[in-house]
CSV table of C-alpha atoms and ligand atoms in Angstrom, one decimal:
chain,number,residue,atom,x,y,z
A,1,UNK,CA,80.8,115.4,102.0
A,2,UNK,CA,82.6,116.0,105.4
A,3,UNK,CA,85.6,118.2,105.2
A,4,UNK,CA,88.5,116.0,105.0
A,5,UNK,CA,91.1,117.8,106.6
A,6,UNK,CA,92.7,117.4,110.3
A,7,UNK,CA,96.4,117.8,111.9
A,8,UNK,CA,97.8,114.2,112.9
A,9,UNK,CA,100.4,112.8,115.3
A,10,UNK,CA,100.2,109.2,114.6
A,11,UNK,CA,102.7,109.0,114.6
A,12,UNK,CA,104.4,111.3,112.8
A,13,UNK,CA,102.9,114.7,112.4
A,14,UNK,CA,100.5,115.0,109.6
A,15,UNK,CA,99.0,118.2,108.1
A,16,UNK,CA,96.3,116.4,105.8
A,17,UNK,CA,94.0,117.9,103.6
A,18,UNK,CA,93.6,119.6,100.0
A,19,UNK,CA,95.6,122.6,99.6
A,20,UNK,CA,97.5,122.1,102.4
A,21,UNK,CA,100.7,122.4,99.9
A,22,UNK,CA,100.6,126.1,100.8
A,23,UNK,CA,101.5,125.2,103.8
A,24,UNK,CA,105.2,124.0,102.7
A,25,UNK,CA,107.3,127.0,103.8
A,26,UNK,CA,105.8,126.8,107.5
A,27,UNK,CA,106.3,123.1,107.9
A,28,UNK,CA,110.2,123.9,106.5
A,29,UNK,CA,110.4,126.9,109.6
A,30,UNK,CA,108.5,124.5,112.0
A,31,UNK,CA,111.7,122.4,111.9
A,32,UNK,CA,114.1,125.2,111.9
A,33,UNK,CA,114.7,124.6,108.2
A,34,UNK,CA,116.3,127.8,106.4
A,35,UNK,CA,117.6,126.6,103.1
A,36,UNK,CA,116.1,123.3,102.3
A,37,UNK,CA,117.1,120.8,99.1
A,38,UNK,CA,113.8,119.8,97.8
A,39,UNK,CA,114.8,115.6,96.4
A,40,UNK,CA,111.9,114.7,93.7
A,41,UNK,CA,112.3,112.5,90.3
A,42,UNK,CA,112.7,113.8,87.0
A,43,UNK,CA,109.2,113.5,86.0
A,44,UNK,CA,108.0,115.8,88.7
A,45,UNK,CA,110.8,118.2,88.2
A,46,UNK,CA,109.3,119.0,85.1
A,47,UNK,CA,105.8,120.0,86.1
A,48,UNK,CA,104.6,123.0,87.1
A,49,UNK,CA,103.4,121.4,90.9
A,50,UNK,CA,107.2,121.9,92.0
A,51,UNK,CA,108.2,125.1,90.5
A,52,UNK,CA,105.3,126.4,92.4
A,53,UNK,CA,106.7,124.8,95.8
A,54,UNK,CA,110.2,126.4,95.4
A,55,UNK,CA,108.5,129.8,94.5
A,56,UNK,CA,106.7,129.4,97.6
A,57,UNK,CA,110.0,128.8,99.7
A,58,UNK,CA,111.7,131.7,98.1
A,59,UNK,CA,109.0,133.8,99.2
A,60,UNK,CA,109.0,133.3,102.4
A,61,UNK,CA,112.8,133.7,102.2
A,62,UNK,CA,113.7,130.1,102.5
A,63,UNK,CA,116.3,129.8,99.2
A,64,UNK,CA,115.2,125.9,98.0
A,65,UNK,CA,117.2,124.2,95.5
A,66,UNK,CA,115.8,120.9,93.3
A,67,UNK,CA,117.8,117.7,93.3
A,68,UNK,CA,115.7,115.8,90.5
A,69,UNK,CA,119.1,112.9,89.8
A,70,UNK,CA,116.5,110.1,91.5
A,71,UNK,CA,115.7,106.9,89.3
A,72,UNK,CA,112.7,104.8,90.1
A,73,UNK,CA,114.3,102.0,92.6
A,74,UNK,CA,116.8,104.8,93.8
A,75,UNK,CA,120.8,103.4,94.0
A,76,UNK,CA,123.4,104.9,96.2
A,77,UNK,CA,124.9,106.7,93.6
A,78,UNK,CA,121.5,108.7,93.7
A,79,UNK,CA,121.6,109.2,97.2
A,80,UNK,CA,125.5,110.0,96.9
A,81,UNK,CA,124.5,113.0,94.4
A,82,UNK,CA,122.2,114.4,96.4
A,83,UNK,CA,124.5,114.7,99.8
A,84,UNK,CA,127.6,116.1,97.6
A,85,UNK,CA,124.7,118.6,96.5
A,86,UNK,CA,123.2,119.3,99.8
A,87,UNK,CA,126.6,120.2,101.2
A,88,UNK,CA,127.8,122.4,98.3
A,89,UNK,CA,124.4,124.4,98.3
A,90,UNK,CA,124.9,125.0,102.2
A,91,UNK,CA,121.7,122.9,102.7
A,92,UNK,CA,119.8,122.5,106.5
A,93,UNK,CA,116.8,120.4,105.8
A,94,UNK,CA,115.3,118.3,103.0
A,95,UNK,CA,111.6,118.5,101.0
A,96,UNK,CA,110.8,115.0,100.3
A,97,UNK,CA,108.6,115.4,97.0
A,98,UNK,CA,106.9,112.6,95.2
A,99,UNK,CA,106.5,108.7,95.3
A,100,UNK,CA,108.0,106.5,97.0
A,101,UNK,CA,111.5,106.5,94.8
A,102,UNK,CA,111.8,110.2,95.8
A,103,UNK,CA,110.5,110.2,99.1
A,104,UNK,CA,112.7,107.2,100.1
A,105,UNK,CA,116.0,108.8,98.3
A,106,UNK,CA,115.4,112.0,100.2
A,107,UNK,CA,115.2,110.5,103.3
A,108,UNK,CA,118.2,108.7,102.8
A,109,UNK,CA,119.9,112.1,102.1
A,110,UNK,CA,118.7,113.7,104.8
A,111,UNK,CA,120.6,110.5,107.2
A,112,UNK,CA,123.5,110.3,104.9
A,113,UNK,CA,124.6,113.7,105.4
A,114,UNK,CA,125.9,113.7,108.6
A,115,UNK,CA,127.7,110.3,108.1
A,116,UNK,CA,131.3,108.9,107.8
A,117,UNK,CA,130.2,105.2,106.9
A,118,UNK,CA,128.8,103.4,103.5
A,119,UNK,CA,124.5,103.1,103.3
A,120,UNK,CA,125.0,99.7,103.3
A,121,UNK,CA,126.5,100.0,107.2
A,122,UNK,CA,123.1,101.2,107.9
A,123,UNK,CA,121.0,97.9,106.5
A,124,UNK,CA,118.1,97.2,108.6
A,125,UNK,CA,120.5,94.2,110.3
A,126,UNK,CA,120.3,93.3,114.0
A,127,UNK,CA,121.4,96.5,115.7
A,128,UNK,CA,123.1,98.3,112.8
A,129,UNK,CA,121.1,101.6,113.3
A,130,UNK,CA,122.7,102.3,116.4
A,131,UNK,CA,125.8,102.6,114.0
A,132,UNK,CA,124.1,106.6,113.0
A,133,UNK,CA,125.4,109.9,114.0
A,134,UNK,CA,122.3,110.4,114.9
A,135,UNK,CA,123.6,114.6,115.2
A,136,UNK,CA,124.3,114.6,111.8
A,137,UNK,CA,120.8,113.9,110.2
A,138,UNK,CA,119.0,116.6,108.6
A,139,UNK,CA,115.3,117.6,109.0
A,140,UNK,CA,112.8,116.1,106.5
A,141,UNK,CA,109.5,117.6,105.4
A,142,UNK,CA,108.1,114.6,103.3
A,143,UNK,CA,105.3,115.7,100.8
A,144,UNK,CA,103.6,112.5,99.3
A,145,UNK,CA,102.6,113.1,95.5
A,146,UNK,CA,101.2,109.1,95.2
A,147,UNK,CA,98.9,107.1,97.2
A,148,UNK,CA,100.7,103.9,98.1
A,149,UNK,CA,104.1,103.8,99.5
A,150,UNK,CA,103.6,105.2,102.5
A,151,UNK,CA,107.3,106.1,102.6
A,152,UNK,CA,105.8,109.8,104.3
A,153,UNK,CA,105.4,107.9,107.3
A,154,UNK,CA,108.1,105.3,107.8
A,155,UNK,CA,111.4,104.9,109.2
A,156,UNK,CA,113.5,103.3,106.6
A,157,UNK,CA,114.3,103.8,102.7
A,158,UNK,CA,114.6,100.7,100.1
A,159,UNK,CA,117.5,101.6,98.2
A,160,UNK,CA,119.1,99.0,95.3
A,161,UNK,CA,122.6,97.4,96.0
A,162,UNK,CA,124.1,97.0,92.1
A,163,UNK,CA,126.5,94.3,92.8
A,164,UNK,CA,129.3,94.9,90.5
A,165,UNK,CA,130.5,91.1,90.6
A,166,UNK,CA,127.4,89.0,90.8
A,167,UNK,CA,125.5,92.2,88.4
A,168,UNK,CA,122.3,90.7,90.7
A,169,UNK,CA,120.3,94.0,92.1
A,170,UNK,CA,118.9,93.7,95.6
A,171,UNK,CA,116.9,96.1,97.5
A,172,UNK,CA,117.9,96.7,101.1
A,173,UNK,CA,116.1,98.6,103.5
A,174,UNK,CA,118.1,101.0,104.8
A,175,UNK,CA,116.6,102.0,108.6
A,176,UNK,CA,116.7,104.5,111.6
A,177,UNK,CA,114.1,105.1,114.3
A,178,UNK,CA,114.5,109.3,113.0
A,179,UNK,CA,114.5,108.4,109.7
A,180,UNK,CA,110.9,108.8,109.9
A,181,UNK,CA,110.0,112.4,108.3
A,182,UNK,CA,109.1,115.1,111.2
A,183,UNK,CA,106.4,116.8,109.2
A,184,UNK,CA,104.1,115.4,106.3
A,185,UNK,CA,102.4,118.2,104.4
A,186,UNK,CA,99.5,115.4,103.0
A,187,UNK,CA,97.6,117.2,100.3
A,188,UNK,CA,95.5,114.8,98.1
A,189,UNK,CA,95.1,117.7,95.5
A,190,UNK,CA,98.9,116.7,94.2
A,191,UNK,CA,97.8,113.1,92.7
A,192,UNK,CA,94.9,114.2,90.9
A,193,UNK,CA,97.1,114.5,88.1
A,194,UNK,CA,98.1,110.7,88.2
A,195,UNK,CA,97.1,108.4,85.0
A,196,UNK,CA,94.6,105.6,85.8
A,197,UNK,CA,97.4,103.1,85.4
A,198,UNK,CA,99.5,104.3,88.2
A,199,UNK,CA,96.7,105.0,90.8
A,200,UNK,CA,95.9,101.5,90.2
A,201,UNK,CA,99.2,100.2,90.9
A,202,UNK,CA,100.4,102.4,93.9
A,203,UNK,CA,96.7,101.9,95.4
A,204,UNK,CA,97.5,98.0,95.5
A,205,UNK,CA,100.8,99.0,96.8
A,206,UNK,CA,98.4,100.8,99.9
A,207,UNK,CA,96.7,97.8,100.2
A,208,UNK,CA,99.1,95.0,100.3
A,209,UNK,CA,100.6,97.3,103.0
A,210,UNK,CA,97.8,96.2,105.1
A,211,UNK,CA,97.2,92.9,104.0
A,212,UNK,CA,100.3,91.6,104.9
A,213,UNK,CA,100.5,93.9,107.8
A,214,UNK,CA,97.1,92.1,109.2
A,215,UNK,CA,98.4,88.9,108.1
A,216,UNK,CA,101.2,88.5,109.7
A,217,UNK,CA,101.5,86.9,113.1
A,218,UNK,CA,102.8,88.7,115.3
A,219,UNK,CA,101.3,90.5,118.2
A,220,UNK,CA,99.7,93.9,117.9
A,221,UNK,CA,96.3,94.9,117.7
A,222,UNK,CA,97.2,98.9,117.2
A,223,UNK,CA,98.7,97.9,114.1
A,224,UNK,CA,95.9,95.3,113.0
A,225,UNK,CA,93.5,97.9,113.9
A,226,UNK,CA,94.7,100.6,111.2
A,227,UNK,CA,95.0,97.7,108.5
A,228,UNK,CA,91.6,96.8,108.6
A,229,UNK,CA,90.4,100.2,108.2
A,230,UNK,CA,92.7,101.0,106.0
A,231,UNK,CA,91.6,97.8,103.9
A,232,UNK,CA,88.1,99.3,103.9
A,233,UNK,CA,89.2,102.6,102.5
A,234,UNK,CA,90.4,101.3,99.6
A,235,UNK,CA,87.9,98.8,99.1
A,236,UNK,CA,85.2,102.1,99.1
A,237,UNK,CA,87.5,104.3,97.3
A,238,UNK,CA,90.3,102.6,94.8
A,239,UNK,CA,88.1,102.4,92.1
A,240,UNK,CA,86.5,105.4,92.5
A,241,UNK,CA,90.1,106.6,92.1
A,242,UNK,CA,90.9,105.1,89.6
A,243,UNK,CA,87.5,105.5,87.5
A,244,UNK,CA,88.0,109.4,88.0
A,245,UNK,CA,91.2,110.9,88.9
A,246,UNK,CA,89.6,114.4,90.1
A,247,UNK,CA,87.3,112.8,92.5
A,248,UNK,CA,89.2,114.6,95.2
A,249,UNK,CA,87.0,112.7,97.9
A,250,UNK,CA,88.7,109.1,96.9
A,251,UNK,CA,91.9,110.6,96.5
A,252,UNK,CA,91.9,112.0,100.0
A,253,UNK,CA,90.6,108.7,101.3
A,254,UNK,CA,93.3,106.9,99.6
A,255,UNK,CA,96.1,109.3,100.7
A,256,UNK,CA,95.6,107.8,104.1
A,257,UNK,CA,94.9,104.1,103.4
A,258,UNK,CA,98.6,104.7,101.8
A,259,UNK,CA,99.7,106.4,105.8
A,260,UNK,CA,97.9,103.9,107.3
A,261,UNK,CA,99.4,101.2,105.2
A,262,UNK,CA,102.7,101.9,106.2
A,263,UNK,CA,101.7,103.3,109.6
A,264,UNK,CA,100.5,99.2,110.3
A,265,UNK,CA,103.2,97.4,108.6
A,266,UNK,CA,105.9,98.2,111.1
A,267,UNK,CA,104.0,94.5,112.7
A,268,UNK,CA,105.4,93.0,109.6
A,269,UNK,CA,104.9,92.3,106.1
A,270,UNK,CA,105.2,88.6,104.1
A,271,UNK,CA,105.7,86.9,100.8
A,272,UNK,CA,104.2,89.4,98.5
A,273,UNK,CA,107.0,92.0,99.1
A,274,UNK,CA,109.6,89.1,99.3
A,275,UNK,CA,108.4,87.9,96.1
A,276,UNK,CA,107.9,91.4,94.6
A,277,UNK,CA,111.2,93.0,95.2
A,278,UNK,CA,113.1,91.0,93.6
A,279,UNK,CA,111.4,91.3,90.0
A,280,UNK,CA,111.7,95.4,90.2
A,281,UNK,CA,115.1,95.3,91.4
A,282,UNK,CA,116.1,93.2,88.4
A,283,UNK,CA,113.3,93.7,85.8
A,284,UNK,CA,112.0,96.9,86.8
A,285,UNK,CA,108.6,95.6,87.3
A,286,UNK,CA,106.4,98.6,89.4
A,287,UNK,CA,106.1,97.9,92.8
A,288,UNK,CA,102.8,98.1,93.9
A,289,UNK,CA,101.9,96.2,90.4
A,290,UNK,CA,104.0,93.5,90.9
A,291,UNK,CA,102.4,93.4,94.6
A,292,UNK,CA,99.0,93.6,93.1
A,293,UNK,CA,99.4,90.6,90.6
A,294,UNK,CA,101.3,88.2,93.4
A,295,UNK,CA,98.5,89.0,96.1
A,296,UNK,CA,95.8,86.5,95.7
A,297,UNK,CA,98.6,83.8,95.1
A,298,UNK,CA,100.1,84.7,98.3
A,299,UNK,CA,96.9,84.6,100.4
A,300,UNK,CA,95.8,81.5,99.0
A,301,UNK,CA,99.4,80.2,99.7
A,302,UNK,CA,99.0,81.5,103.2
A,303,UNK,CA,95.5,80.0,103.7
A,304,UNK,CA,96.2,77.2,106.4
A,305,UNK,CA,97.2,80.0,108.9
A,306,UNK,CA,94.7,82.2,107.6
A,307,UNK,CA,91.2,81.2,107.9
A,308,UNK,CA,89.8,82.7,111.2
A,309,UNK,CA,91.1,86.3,110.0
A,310,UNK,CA,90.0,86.3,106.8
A,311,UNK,CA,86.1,85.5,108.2
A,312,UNK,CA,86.6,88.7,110.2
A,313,UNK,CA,88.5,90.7,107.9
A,314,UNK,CA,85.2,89.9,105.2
A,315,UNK,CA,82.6,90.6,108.1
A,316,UNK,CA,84.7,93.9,108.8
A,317,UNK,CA,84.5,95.1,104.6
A,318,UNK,CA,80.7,93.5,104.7
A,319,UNK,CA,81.7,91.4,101.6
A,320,UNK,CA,79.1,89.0,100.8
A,321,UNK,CA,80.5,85.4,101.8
A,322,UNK,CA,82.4,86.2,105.7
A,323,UNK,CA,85.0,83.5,104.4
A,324,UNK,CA,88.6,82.9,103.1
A,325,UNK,CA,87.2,83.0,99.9
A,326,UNK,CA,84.9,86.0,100.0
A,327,UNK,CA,88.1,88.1,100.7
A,328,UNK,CA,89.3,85.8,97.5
A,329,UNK,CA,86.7,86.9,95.5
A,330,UNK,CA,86.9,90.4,96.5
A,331,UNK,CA,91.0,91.2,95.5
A,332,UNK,CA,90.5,89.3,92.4
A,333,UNK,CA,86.9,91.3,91.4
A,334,UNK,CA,89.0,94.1,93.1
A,335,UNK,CA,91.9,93.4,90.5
A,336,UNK,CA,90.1,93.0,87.1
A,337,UNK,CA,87.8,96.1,87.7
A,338,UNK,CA,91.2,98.5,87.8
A,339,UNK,CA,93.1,96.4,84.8
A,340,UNK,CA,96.2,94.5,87.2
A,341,UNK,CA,97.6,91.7,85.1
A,342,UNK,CA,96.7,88.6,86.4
A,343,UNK,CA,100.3,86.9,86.5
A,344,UNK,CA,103.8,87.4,86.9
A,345,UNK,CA,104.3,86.4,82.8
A,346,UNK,CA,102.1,89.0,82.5
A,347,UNK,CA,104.6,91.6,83.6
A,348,UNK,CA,107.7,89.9,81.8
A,349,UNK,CA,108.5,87.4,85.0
A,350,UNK,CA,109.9,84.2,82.9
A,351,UNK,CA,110.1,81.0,84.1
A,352,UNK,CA,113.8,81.0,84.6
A,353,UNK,CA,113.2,84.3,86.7
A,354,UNK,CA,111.5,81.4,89.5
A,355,UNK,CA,114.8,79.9,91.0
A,356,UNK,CA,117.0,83.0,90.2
A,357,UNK,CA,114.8,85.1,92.7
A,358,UNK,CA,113.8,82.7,95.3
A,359,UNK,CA,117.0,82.7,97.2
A,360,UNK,CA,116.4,86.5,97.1
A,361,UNK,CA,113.2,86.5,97.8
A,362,UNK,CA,114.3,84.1,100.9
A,363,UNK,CA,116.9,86.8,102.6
A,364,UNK,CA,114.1,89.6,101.9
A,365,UNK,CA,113.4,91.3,105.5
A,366,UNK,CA,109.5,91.0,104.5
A,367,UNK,CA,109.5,86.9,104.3
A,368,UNK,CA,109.6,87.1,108.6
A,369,UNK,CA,106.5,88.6,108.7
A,370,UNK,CA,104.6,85.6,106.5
A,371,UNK,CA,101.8,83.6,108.4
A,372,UNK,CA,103.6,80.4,107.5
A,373,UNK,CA,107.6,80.0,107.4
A,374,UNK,CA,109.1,80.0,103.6
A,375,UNK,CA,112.4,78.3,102.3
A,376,UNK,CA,114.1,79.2,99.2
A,377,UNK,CA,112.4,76.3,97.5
A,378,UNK,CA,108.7,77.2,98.9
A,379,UNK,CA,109.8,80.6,96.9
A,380,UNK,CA,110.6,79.1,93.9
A,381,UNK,CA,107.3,76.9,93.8
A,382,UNK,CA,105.4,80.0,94.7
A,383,UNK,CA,107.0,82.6,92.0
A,384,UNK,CA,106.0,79.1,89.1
A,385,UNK,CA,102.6,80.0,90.8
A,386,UNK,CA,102.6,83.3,90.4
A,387,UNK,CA,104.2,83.2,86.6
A,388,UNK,CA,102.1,80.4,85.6
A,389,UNK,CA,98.6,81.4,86.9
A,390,UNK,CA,98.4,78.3,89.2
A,391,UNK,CA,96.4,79.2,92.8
A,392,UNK,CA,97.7,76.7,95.3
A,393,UNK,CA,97.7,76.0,98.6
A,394,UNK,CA,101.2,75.6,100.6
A,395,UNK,CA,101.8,71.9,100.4
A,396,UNK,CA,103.0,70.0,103.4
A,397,UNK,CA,106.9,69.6,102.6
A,398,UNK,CA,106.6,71.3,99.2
B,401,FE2,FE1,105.2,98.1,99.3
């Protein structure tokens, strides 16, 4: 085996490789960080990988403090903690530590900080990022602890609106060109503790990155580029992962399918995060499971605007049919060998769930980026799909 290791800038600075961790308190001084809040989720709180990173800060003189207060599908109230925190601790710089519920409410600390307005000013709307004080944002080491979200490398954070009126949850995406994390300390030696289950689910996450990131139709080939390879790295090395959690080879590999994912999406993404976020704002369905299980639905939805890249996309991961199908074949094989449910009922989506969450699933920023244009009711037949087990085609006027 090569050495997988290497120092990154695209685009965002990336020190990848295992063991790299130890380089935390560097990256912090890099960005003229001198008392950092490290944001992470209760879970990892708890284990032994972060008291060893704030030991290392303390060290090296940087006094680090742990905000843990992050639920999975972060609120505002989380991200409201965290900046009443950061300013009482006399904080300069946040450690982003974890998946993509902690990574994504650190970032959004790290902007909210130096701002007067509500999150929700901030929405990935038309122009609304110009809105930032652009001064007032802190520095952001991000430190991925998962293989999926990508959230290391982009500029936005999905953070859930609880509507007090309607009691409807929606994610928004909540987006600044320098919300993207100045340093990423990429160490694949931090998910070898992951179960099975979860490497599964945040690996789908990785790949319906660049599914629906090759999929969608708009122009650039940079961004297609990465997706495809990324595609292949998870084709050689999800189940590898997954099979065996200390094969430190597949984690690495899947560590950047994950960058790459999210690196390639900024050309768009399409129904299955439209359809998906909905269910785990509301239901608290995982993300990249809820991904996995409405994936081949969505392709085969998509089909009619799909055919020419799918025969290159099979060539390009040497499947054994170069067809719409053989890619088909491959996400459902793909699916079964790693244990995703194979519908939506599977993961408690109910029928009445299918015209509750189409409107929703409508509005979603993702649905732009599908090959073919979507209505509220094309959602609603689609999520019946998806609950039901039914693989259709879009129908002309459905
Ligand atoms: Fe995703």
């Amino acid at each position: 085996m090569t050495t997988l290791r290497g120092n990154w800038n695209y685009p965002t600075a990336i020190r990848f490789g295992a063991g790299r961790i130890s380089e935390l308190p560097d990256a912090c001084k890099a960005l003229g960080i001198t008392r950092p809040l490290l944001v992470t989720d209760p879970g990892l709180a708890a284990l032994p990988m972060i008291a060893s990173a704030v030991e290392s800060c303390r060290k090296a003189g940087l006094p680090c403090e742990v905000f843990s207060d992050v639920q999975a599908n972060p609120i505002e109230a989380n991200v409201t903690a965290g900046v009443a925190l950061f300013a009482r601790g006399g904080h300069d710089g946040v450690i982003a530590f974890g998946g993509g519920s902690a990574l994504d409410a650190g970032k959004a600390i790290a902007l909210m900080v130096g701002q007067s307005r509500p999150i929700w000013d901030f929405e990935d709307r038309e122009d609304w990022y110009t809105r930032v004080n652009v001064a007032g944002m802190a520095p952001t080491v991000a430190v991925p602890t998962t293989s999926g979200t990508g959230s290391e490398v982009g500029r936005a954070s999905v953070i859930t609106d609880v509507r007090q009126d309607t009691k409807m949850h929606t994610k928004k995406i909540i987006f600044h060109p320098k919300m993207q994390p100045a340093l990423v300390i990429a160490d694949p030696q931090l998910t070898v503790g992951l179960p099975a289950h979860i490497t599964a689910a945040v690996g789908m996450d990785a790949l319906s990155h660049n599914l629906e990131a090759y999929c969608a139709p708009s122009y650039h080939p940079m961004a297609e580029g990465i997706a495809i390879e990324g595609m292949r790295l998870v084709k050689q090395y999800l189940p590898r992962a997954v099979k065996n959690g200390s094969d430190i080879e597949a984690r690495a590999q899947m560590m950047v399918a994950s960058s790459m994912g999210a690196t390639a999406f900024q050309k768009g993404l399409g129904a299955m995060h439209s359809l998906s976020h909905p269910c785990s704002a509301n239901l608290n369905t995982h993300h990249g499971l809820t991904n996995a299980v409405v994936m081949p639905y969505v392709l085969t939805w998509n089909r009619g605007a799909l055919d020419d890249k799918m025969i290159r996309l099979a060539a390009f991961l040497d499947l054994p049919r170069h067809s719409f199908e053989g890619v088909l074949d491959w996400i459902l094989e793909l699916r079964r060998t790693i244990g995703i449910p194979d519908t939506l009922a599977g993961i408690g989506v109910r029928e009445e769930h299918a015209d509750a969450f189409s409107r929703q699933a409508y509005d979603d920023p993702s649905t732009g980026g599908n090959p073919l244009p979507m209505t509220p009711a094309k959602f609603a037949a689609l999520y019946r799909n998806c609950i039901s087990g039914k693989m259709g085609a879009e129908v002309a006027g459905g």
